[in-house]
Structure formats: C-alpha cells, structure tokens
Amino acid sequence: MYICIMQAFSSNMIAHFDLDSFFVSVELVRDPSLKGKAVIVGGSRERGIVTTCSYEARKYGVHSAMPMKTAIRLCPHAIVVKGTYGEYGKYSKWVTQIIASRAPLFEKASIDEFYIDLTGMDTFFNPLQWTIELRELIMHETGLPISFGIAKNKMIAKMATNEAKPNGYMQVPLGKEKEFLAPLELNKIPGVGAQTEQVLLYNGFKFIKDIYNTTPEKLEKILGKWGVDLWNKVQGTHHSIILAYHESKSISTENTFEENITDVNKLMNEMVRMTEKITFELRKDQKVSGCVTVKIRYPDFETTSRQVSIPYTSADDEIIPVAKNLFHKLYKKGKPVRLLGVRLSNLTNDAIQANLFQNIERKNILYKAIDDVKNRFGAHSVSRASGKSKGSKNNIV
Ligand SMILES: [Mg+2]
C-alpha cells in the first residue's frame, strides 16, 4: 500500500506550453511578408518600449522591455509594428479553446502560457505523444509556433520549455531533474532576477550545480529566507498545484433609471461612477481588460451598444475616456435614456504583458504633464501625496 502511494506521487507530470514570441507570431500570421525579418512589436520609436521581438531581431541583442530607441540603434533595419491588441486576445482564446477541448485539467498562467496536469495519464496514453499531438494541433489550427516542456513540477517544466525554445519541446524524465538543472545558469530559475544573480555570482555561485554543493544555511546567510527557498526549489522535489482555468468572460454593470434621464451631464456622471465600480473589481481580480462596451436603452426599449478594443489596462484614467467616447458615438442626442450599461471584456490576468505596452510611455506622459503644470505655476504647485509638506495648495497627483 505504501509503495502504491509513493508511485502515485512520483508520477506527477506537468506540461508547460508557451507560445513563441507570441505577439510577433500573430503579426506574422496576419502579414506573412514579415516572415524571416527582424520584427519588433512595441510602442513609439521615441518613447516606447519593446513588447516582444522576432528571433531575427534578438540576434542583434534586442529584447523585451528594452527602450525602443536602444532597440532601433541595435537593429536599425527592424520593422516596427505597433501591435494589434484585440488580435492577441483572440488568438490567445483560440489556443485556450484547443487546450480546453483536449486537456482534463489546465491552468492559463498568462496570455500565452499554459500548464497542463498530465498526472495519471500514463495509465491510458503515452503522455509525451499526447502532448506532441496537442502541440501539432495548436500549430496546425492557429499557425502559431508553440514550445513545451514536460517535467515533474511546474518550475522544471517551464525551464524545460525555455531550453526547448524556439519551436521545440523537451521532456525531463523522472529522476533526471538534477541532471537537467545542474549545468544551467542561475538566471534560468524563474524568480532569480539580475540583482539576485549578481549577489550569487559575487559569492561564487554561477550554475545551479553550485547550489547542489552548498547548504541551505549558507544560502540563507547570503540571501536571507529567499536563499532557503532557492535551495529547496532546485532540489526538484516541489509539488505543484494546477489552478483550474475558468474563463471569466467579462465584468459589467448596468443601471435602469427610476426616471428616464436626458441630461447628458447626469448620464456622464453615472457612466463614470459605473466604470469606476467595475475597474475597481477588475483590479481586485488582478486582471486587465482589452475591450470596453457601452450599452444604452431608450424608453421604447430600443437597445444599442458599441465596443472597442483597447490596449490592456485596468486604469480608470484610460478606461473612462474610452467609455465616454463610446457613449457620445452611440447616444442619440436629446433622447431620454432608460438604461445605461458598461462592460469590460477580453480579460486577462497577465498584468506584466499588459504593462510592458505602456509603462514607460505612460509615465513619461504623466511626468510631462506634471512638469507642464510646474512650468506654468511654479515648482511647488504639484506634488505627490507622499511628498505633501507645508501649505494647503498641493494638488495630489
Ligand atoms: Mg511566450
């Protein structure tokens, strides 16, 4: 009996799927003439950052999160694509549907990343063969390249995918985890950033095998509690949980007025209040939305709605103007309104991916705005909440 249980646990098996340079791949499917070229998806050439780039551009040292200016300096012949936000959501959904149609239990970790629980599948199928066929199905149907790794837990499966990329797959057989991990550099471990890597390098740790030759106590001295976690992580014994995927399609709210409203200002205030309510929910769920819909119903029950794709966000200051704009396009002037509705759809929890689109650009714009005010009214006219000092004229930004 005891041996039986041990076997059940030791046959834990996870597949990690990751679409290769996802946004670029979608652009290539949409415009095959880009194939084989250095392509960068990202913001403006002046202030934007690289969201993702093709492997041809990577050869020149271009990588995600790099300022566009630097990227273009490194690879002047690169073709820069602005990015078609709505399309990425559509393709992601397509891949999700294919996986959902085959896999009994899977987790959607981001817009282009999935974990599938293969545990116990070996009783019925060859799990590797099954996963290869799923990969071929995804590539055949969507035209997007995707890589996978199989291992006993999520972290090692993800690391195997990274080693298999681009456009490949890799299985780390049971019991061979340490053999696979040992020669890899420490920055290959998810969660080990440049800073941790520097500290480890300084202390003589370059490869994962160097961690095998030390004690958790020693790592704790160098990195604190995180050192012990790191030591445990690379032992390959961690048990992963797959968080079952449930599609949360949208967040919405609507309001039927007790009395029909004709006053546009009133309608606008209501619209802002409703939008703030659902963006708050969105942020609480740690999600971002890529689509806003506004609905208006008139007293004669005529109902109209209009939607627009937006760069993924959960920020009020980005969603409210979109909702207002949709309202103005939709509203028949002078007509009383019976019901107003706002909906956020195309939701993803991939905040990192979404932030990459805008962070630097948005911050630049924000600081430019602050500076403009300062220039006009003096340096003390605007300050952050935390920087509040004497005087009551501070506007909190
Ligand atoms: Mg990817």
Coordinates of N, CA, C and O and ligand atoms in Angstrom, one line a residue, residues 18-22 110 112-113 165 353, ligand 1:
D18 N 4.2 27.3 -24.0 CA 4.5 28.7 -24.1 C 4.6 29.1 -25.6 O 5.4 28.5 -26.3
L19 N 3.7 30.0 -26.1 CA 3.8 30.4 -27.5 C 5.0 31.2 -27.7 O 5.4 32.0 -26.9
D20 N 5.7 30.9 -28.8 CA 7.0 31.6 -29.1 C 6.7 33.0 -29.5 O 6.0 33.3 -30.5
S21 N 7.5 34.0 -28.9 CA 7.3 35.4 -29.2 C 5.9 35.7 -29.8 O 5.8 36.1 -30.9
F22 N 5.0 35.5 -28.9 CA 3.6 35.4 -29.2 C 3.1 36.6 -30.1 O 2.5 36.4 -31.2
S110 N -0.8 32.9 -18.3 CA -0.7 34.2 -18.9 C -1.4 34.2 -20.3 O -1.9 33.1 -20.7
D112 N -0.1 33.8 -23.0 CA 0.5 32.8 -24.0 C 1.1 31.6 -23.3 O 2.0 31.0 -23.8
E113 N 0.7 31.3 -22.1 CA 1.3 30.3 -21.3 C 0.3 29.4 -20.5 O -0.6 29.9 -19.9
K165 N 12.9 26.2 -26.6 CA 12.6 27.3 -27.5 C 13.7 27.7 -28.4 O 14.9 27.6 -28.0
Q353 N 2.6 41.4 -19.1 CA 2.5 41.6 -20.5 C 1.8 42.9 -20.9 O 2.3 43.7 -21.7
Ligands
MG1 MG 5.6 33.3 -24.8

